[in-house]
Coordinates of C-alpha atoms and ligand atoms in Angstrom, one line a residue:
M78 CA -60.6 -43.2 40.4
T79 CA -63.8 -43.4 42.2
A80 CA -65.7 -40.9 44.2
S81 CA -69.3 -39.8 44.8
G82 CA -71.7 -37.2 45.6
K83 CA -70.1 -34.3 47.3
V84 CA -66.5 -35.6 46.7
R85 CA -64.8 -35.4 43.2
L86 CA -61.4 -36.4 42.0
S87 CA -59.4 -34.9 39.3
P88 CA -58.5 -37.3 36.3
D89 CA -55.1 -38.0 37.8
G90 CA -56.3 -38.2 41.3
Q91 CA -53.8 -35.7 42.6
R92 CA -56.6 -33.3 43.7
L93 CA -59.8 -34.0 45.5
T94 CA -62.5 -31.3 45.7
L95 CA -65.0 -31.6 48.8
D96 CA -68.3 -29.6 48.9
L97 CA -68.5 -27.8 52.0
D98 CA -71.2 -25.6 53.4
T99 CA -69.0 -22.7 52.2
G100 CA -68.6 -24.2 48.6
P101 CA -66.3 -26.4 47.0
R102 CA -62.8 -26.8 48.6
E103 CA -59.8 -28.4 46.8
F104 CA -57.2 -30.6 48.7
A105 CA -54.0 -32.0 47.3
A106 CA -53.6 -35.8 47.6
L107 CA -50.0 -35.4 48.9
W108 CA -51.4 -32.9 51.6
L109 CA -53.9 -35.5 52.7
R110 CA -51.6 -38.4 52.6
E111 CA -48.9 -36.8 54.9
R112 CA -51.5 -36.1 57.6
T113 CA -53.6 -39.3 57.4
P114 CA -54.7 -39.9 61.1
D115 CA -53.4 -43.4 61.5
A116 CA -50.8 -44.6 63.9
E117 CA -48.3 -45.5 61.1
T118 CA -48.3 -41.9 59.9
L119 CA -48.6 -39.8 63.0
D120 CA -47.7 -40.4 66.7
P121 CA -51.1 -40.7 68.5
R122 CA -49.8 -38.7 71.6
T123 CA -48.0 -36.0 70.0
G124 CA -49.0 -35.9 66.3
Q125 CA -45.5 -36.1 65.4
R126 CA -45.0 -37.3 61.9
L127 CA -43.6 -40.9 61.7
I128 CA -43.2 -41.4 58.0
E129 CA -40.7 -39.0 55.7
A130 CA -43.2 -36.8 54.0
A131 CA -40.5 -35.7 51.5
E132 CA -40.1 -39.3 50.3
L133 CA -43.7 -39.7 49.4
P134 CA -44.2 -40.1 45.6
L135 CA -44.8 -36.6 44.1
D136 CA -47.5 -38.2 41.7
L137 CA -49.2 -39.9 44.7
A138 CA -52.9 -40.0 43.9
V139 CA -56.2 -40.6 45.7
E140 CA -57.8 -43.8 44.1
H141 CA -61.0 -43.9 46.1
A142 CA -62.8 -41.3 48.1
E143 CA -66.2 -41.7 49.7
L144 CA -68.1 -39.7 52.4
D145 CA -69.4 -41.8 55.2
G146 CA -71.3 -39.7 57.6
E147 CA -68.9 -37.0 59.0
T148 CA -66.0 -39.1 57.8
L149 CA -64.0 -38.9 54.5
A150 CA -62.8 -42.5 53.6
L151 CA -59.7 -42.5 51.3
C152 CA -57.6 -45.0 49.5
F153 CA -54.1 -43.6 48.3
S154 CA -51.9 -45.0 45.4
D155 CA -49.3 -46.1 47.9
G156 CA -51.9 -48.5 49.5
Q157 CA -52.7 -46.3 52.7
A158 CA -56.1 -46.1 53.8
A159 CA -57.5 -43.3 55.5
R160 CA -60.6 -42.0 57.7
F161 CA -60.5 -38.2 57.9
P162 CA -63.0 -36.7 60.3
L163 CA -64.6 -33.9 58.2
A164 CA -64.3 -31.5 61.1
E165 CA -60.6 -31.4 60.6
L166 CA -60.7 -30.5 56.7
R167 CA -63.4 -27.9 57.4
A168 CA -61.1 -26.2 60.0
E169 CA -58.7 -25.7 57.1
D170 CA -61.4 -23.7 55.4
R171 CA -61.7 -20.6 57.6
P172 CA -62.1 -17.5 56.0
R173 CA -59.0 -15.1 55.5
E174 CA -58.4 -13.1 58.5
T175 CA -56.3 -10.1 59.0
I176 CA -55.4 -10.8 62.6
A177 CA -55.0 -14.1 64.4
P178 CA -57.9 -15.1 66.6
G179 CA -58.1 -14.4 70.3
R180 CA -57.4 -10.7 70.0
T181 CA -59.8 -8.0 70.6
L182 CA -59.1 -4.7 68.6
W183 CA -59.9 -1.3 70.1
D184 CA -59.9 2.3 69.4
A185 CA -60.7 5.4 71.3
G186 CA -64.1 4.0 72.2
L187 CA -62.5 1.4 74.5
S188 CA -65.0 1.8 77.7
E189 CA -62.6 0.2 80.2
P190 CA -59.1 -0.7 80.1
P191 CA -58.3 -4.3 81.1
R192 CA -57.0 -4.1 84.7
A193 CA -55.1 -6.2 87.3
D194 CA -54.3 -5.9 90.9
F195 CA -50.5 -6.4 91.7
A196 CA -51.0 -8.1 95.2
T197 CA -53.7 -10.5 94.0
A198 CA -51.8 -11.3 90.7
L199 CA -48.6 -12.0 92.8
A200 CA -50.4 -14.2 95.4
D201 CA -53.1 -16.2 93.1
D202 CA -52.4 -18.2 89.8
T203 CA -56.2 -17.6 88.5
A204 CA -55.5 -14.0 89.0
L205 CA -52.2 -13.9 87.2
L206 CA -53.9 -15.9 84.5
G207 CA -56.7 -13.3 84.2
M208 CA -54.0 -10.6 83.8
L209 CA -52.0 -12.5 81.3
E210 CA -55.1 -13.3 79.3
G211 CA -56.1 -9.6 79.2
L212 CA -52.8 -8.5 78.2
H213 CA -52.9 -11.1 75.3
R214 CA -56.4 -10.1 74.2
Y215 CA -56.0 -6.4 74.3
G216 CA -52.2 -5.8 74.2
F217 CA -52.1 -3.9 77.5
V218 CA -53.2 -4.1 81.0
L219 CA -53.4 -1.5 83.7
V220 CA -52.0 -2.8 87.1
S221 CA -52.8 -0.9 90.3
G222 CA -51.3 -1.4 93.8
V223 CA -47.6 -1.8 92.6
P224 CA -45.2 -1.0 95.5
I225 CA -43.7 2.4 94.8
D226 CA -40.1 1.4 95.4
E227 CA -37.5 1.7 92.4
D228 CA -38.0 -2.0 91.7
G229 CA -41.4 -2.4 92.9
M230 CA -42.6 -4.4 89.9
Q231 CA -39.8 -7.1 90.1
A232 CA -41.6 -9.4 92.1
L233 CA -44.5 -9.9 89.5
I234 CA -41.9 -10.1 86.9
D235 CA -40.4 -13.0 88.7
R236 CA -43.8 -14.7 88.3
I237 CA -43.6 -14.5 84.6
G238 CA -40.2 -14.7 83.1
P239 CA -36.9 -13.2 83.1
L240 CA -36.2 -9.5 82.9
R241 CA -34.4 -8.6 79.9
R242 CA -31.5 -6.5 80.4
T243 CA -30.3 -4.1 77.7
N244 CA -27.9 -1.3 77.6
W245 CA -30.3 0.8 79.5
G246 CA -30.1 -1.7 82.4
G247 CA -32.6 -3.9 83.8
I248 CA -35.4 -1.7 85.4
A249 CA -34.5 1.7 84.3
D250 CA -35.4 5.3 85.2
V251 CA -37.9 7.2 82.6
K252 CA -37.4 10.7 84.2
S253 CA -36.0 14.0 82.8
V254 CA -32.4 14.8 83.5
A255 CA -30.2 17.5 82.6
D256 CA -27.7 15.9 80.4
A257 CA -30.4 13.8 78.3
Y258 CA -28.9 11.2 75.8
D259 CA -32.2 10.0 74.7
L260 CA -35.6 11.8 74.3
T261 CA -37.1 9.4 77.0
M262 CA -35.1 11.7 79.7
T263 CA -36.6 15.0 78.4
Q264 CA -39.9 16.7 79.4
R265 CA -40.9 16.5 75.5
G266 CA -43.9 14.8 74.5
L267 CA -43.2 11.5 72.7
E268 CA -45.0 10.6 69.3
P269 CA -46.7 7.3 69.3
H270 CA -43.9 4.6 69.0
T271 CA -42.8 1.2 69.6
D272 CA -39.8 0.9 71.7
N273 CA -36.3 -0.2 70.2
P274 CA -37.1 -1.4 66.7
Y275 CA -33.3 -1.0 66.5
R276 CA -32.8 -4.2 68.6
D277 CA -32.9 -7.8 67.7
P278 CA -35.0 -9.3 69.2
I279 CA -37.2 -6.4 69.7
P280 CA -38.2 -6.1 73.6
G281 CA -41.5 -8.0 73.8
Y282 CA -43.4 -6.5 76.7
I283 CA -42.9 -3.0 78.0
W284 CA -43.5 -2.7 82.0
L285 CA -43.9 1.0 82.8
H286 CA -44.3 1.6 86.4
C287 CA -45.3 5.1 87.9
L288 CA -43.5 6.4 91.2
T289 CA -44.7 9.9 90.7
N290 CA -46.2 11.9 87.9
A291 CA -46.0 15.5 87.0
A292 CA -48.8 17.4 88.2
D293 CA -49.3 19.0 84.7
G294 CA -49.0 16.9 81.5
G295 CA -47.3 13.4 81.2
D296 CA -50.3 11.5 80.3
N297 CA -49.7 8.3 78.2
T298 CA -51.3 7.8 74.9
L299 CA -52.0 4.2 73.5
V300 CA -53.1 3.1 70.2
D301 CA -53.8 -0.6 69.1
G302 CA -51.3 -0.9 66.3
Y303 CA -53.2 -4.1 64.9
R304 CA -56.4 -1.9 64.7
A305 CA -54.5 0.9 63.0
A306 CA -53.2 -1.5 60.4
Q307 CA -56.7 -3.0 59.8
V308 CA -58.0 0.5 59.1
L309 CA -55.3 1.3 56.9
A310 CA -55.9 -2.0 55.0
E311 CA -59.7 -1.1 54.6
R312 CA -59.0 2.7 53.6
G313 CA -55.7 2.6 51.8
P314 CA -54.8 -0.8 50.7
A315 CA -52.1 0.2 48.6
A316 CA -50.4 2.3 51.7
F317 CA -50.9 -0.9 53.6
D318 CA -49.4 -3.1 51.0
C319 CA -46.3 -0.8 50.8
L320 CA -45.7 -0.6 54.8
T321 CA -45.7 -4.5 54.6
R322 CA -43.0 -4.6 52.1
V323 CA -40.6 -1.8 52.7
T324 CA -38.2 -2.6 55.4
P325 CA -36.4 0.5 56.8
G326 CA -33.6 0.2 59.0
F327 CA -33.5 1.4 62.7
R328 CA -30.5 2.6 64.5
Y329 CA -29.3 3.8 68.1
R330 CA -25.9 5.1 68.7
D331 CA -23.8 6.5 71.5
E332 CA -20.4 6.2 72.6
T333 CA -20.7 2.7 74.1
T334 CA -23.6 1.4 72.1
W335 CA -24.3 0.6 68.2
L336 CA -27.6 -1.1 67.4
E337 CA -29.2 -1.7 64.1
S338 CA -31.9 -3.8 62.8
E339 CA -34.6 -3.5 60.2
G340 CA -38.1 -4.5 59.4
P341 CA -41.5 -3.3 57.9
L342 CA -43.8 -0.8 60.0
I343 CA -46.4 -3.5 59.4
E344 CA -45.2 -7.1 59.4
L345 CA -47.3 -10.1 58.4
D346 CA -47.2 -13.7 59.3
G347 CA -47.2 -16.5 56.8
Q348 CA -50.8 -16.3 56.4
G349 CA -51.0 -12.8 55.8
R350 CA -52.1 -11.5 59.2
V351 CA -50.6 -8.5 61.0
I352 CA -48.2 -9.9 63.8
R353 CA -46.0 -6.9 64.4
V354 CA -46.0 -3.1 64.2
R355 CA -42.9 -0.9 64.3
Y356 CA -42.9 2.9 64.4
S357 CA -40.1 5.0 65.8
N358 CA -39.5 8.4 64.2
R359 CA -36.4 9.0 66.3
T360 CA -34.5 6.0 65.1
E361 CA -35.8 5.1 61.8
R362 CA -33.5 5.3 58.6
V363 CA -35.1 4.2 55.4
A364 CA -32.4 3.2 52.7
A365 CA -32.3 5.6 49.7
L366 CA -34.6 3.3 47.7
P367 CA -35.6 4.2 44.0
T368 CA -37.4 7.6 44.3
E369 CA -40.8 6.3 43.2
E370 CA -40.5 3.5 45.8
L371 CA -39.7 6.2 48.4
A372 CA -42.4 8.5 47.5
R373 CA -44.9 5.6 47.9
Y374 CA -43.2 4.9 51.3
Y375 CA -43.5 8.3 52.6
A376 CA -47.0 8.7 51.6
A377 CA -48.1 5.4 53.2
R378 CA -46.1 6.2 56.4
R379 CA -47.9 9.5 56.5
A380 CA -51.4 7.7 56.3
F381 CA -50.1 5.3 59.0
Y382 CA -49.0 8.3 61.1
E383 CA -52.3 10.0 60.8
L384 CA -54.0 6.9 61.9
I385 CA -51.9 6.3 65.0
T386 CA -52.1 10.1 66.0
S387 CA -55.8 10.3 65.4
D388 CA -58.4 10.9 68.2
E389 CA -60.4 8.0 66.6
L390 CA -57.8 5.4 67.7
T391 CA -56.0 6.8 70.6
V392 CA -56.9 6.2 74.5
H393 CA -55.4 8.5 77.0
L394 CA -54.6 7.7 80.5
K395 CA -52.4 9.1 83.1
L396 CA -50.8 6.9 85.5
D397 CA -51.0 7.5 89.2
P398 CA -48.4 6.6 91.5
G399 CA -48.4 2.8 92.3
Q400 CA -50.0 2.0 88.7
M401 CA -48.2 0.3 86.1
L402 CA -48.8 -0.3 82.5
I403 CA -47.9 -3.6 80.8
M404 CA -47.7 -3.2 76.8
D405 CA -47.2 -5.5 74.0
N406 CA -44.5 -3.8 72.0
Y407 CA -45.2 -5.7 69.0
R408 CA -48.8 -4.3 68.7
L409 CA -49.2 -1.1 70.8
L410 CA -47.9 2.2 70.0
H411 CA -47.5 4.3 73.1
G412 CA -46.5 7.9 73.8
R413 CA -46.7 10.7 76.3
R414 CA -47.7 14.2 76.5
A415 CA -45.2 17.0 77.2
Y416 CA -45.0 17.9 81.0
E417 CA -43.7 20.8 83.0
L418 CA -41.3 20.1 85.9
A419 CA -42.6 23.0 87.7
G420 CA -45.7 20.9 88.4
G421 CA -43.8 18.3 90.4
V422 CA -41.3 15.4 89.5
R423 CA -42.2 12.7 87.2
H424 CA -40.4 9.4 87.7
L425 CA -41.4 6.4 86.0
R426 CA -39.4 3.1 85.9
Q427 CA -39.3 0.8 83.1
G428 CA -38.4 -2.9 82.2
Y429 CA -38.8 -5.4 79.4
V430 CA -40.0 -9.0 79.5
D431 CA -39.9 -11.5 76.6
R432 CA -42.7 -12.5 74.6
D433 CA -42.1 -16.3 74.6
S434 CA -41.8 -16.8 78.4
T435 CA -44.8 -14.5 78.8
A436 CA -46.7 -16.7 76.3
S437 CA -45.6 -19.9 77.8
R438 CA -46.7 -18.7 81.3
R439 CA -50.2 -18.0 80.1
L440 CA -50.5 -21.3 78.1
V441 CA -49.3 -23.4 80.8
L442 CA -51.3 -21.8 83.6
R443 CA -54.4 -22.1 81.4
Q444 CA -54.0 -25.7 80.7
R445 CA -53.2 -26.4 84.5
L446 CA -56.1 -24.4 85.9
A447 CA -58.4 -26.1 83.4
E448 CA -57.2 -29.6 84.3
T449 CA -58.0 -28.9 88.1
G450 CA -61.2 -27.1 87.2
E451 CA -60.2 -23.7 88.4
V452 CA -60.9 -21.9 85.2
A453 CA -63.5 -23.1 82.3
Ligands
OGA200 C1 -40.2 6.0 76.2 C2 -41.6 6.1 76.6 C3 -43.1 6.8 78.4 C4 -43.4 7.6 79.4 O1 -39.4 6.6 77.0 O2 -40.2 5.4 75.4 O3 -42.3 5.6 76.0 O4 -44.5 7.9 79.9 N1 -41.8 6.8 78.0 O5 -42.5 8.5 79.7
ZN201 ZN1 -41.5 4.2 74.8

């Protein structure tokens, strides 16, 4: 085993330590070997692996390691030689984050909501991309100039992805009716919630379109669930941890529908970053867990509830006719204030669009417009 200066090898060669600006960082020999950047190991066009990684010897070692400027030169015990750009290894050394990059977290201090204009986004790809990027960054966008027809938002949905049909239909009414079978269709206020956590998959984006609003009340409330989770992690780490572990069930039932699913109020990805929040007082049914576990859960849920209903985190806005909110239902908690029908009819329309098609549209548009020089 030979190595020098800022690179050191363990006696068996199975671990390599590199001194980076952030301090020493250890890499496993096998991890390095399975991603050696040469044409026999990885396809140069797609980066797809050409060797079978699971067949590499488990005791594979680095026999020689040397820094050559910005490159790490390695020889492995299976005879393979490799030159790694240091930048690639530094990229693995990012500090632990609580939220994936590319998102701007916000609270009540948000000065201006991200906005888009319906007709412009419909006609122009750059404007459509701007709308999708605002939606990705902030988790919502306020769209103006939507035709005041029952299915006025459909044309813009068609630019992005299929409308998800559910038992509520395609684009469905949100207005108070005499014989309400869901709180949606009453004049009651709605606590901050995410929609339909009893569904699998849970609807990705909520499109909420205002045809008429009540004169008195009916304002919408928005809370950034990622920010709420982050605040909870800072102020109550035990509560945060509990809400990432306990997976309550959610259920909706009527004569023709029986929907059940489960998942934590705060869901983490494999790297420990918050990727989804759930909150639905109406439909949550936690199992009869051991009572101490339940006591911890109830206290943690209370702490989260206090954050998502706090003035500190809540943005208020009242939709005018012809305005629409698009909201990330994996990130935002939304609600509404109670309203009086005496003050006028309140009629909103709502539809759901999937996350994957929305993300795909944004990523492909970004790449295409960057190639033609239309965006940076
Ligand atoms: C709902 C809902 C919003 C509104 O019904 O789930 O969030 O503004 N409605 O009525
Ligand atoms: Zn809702």
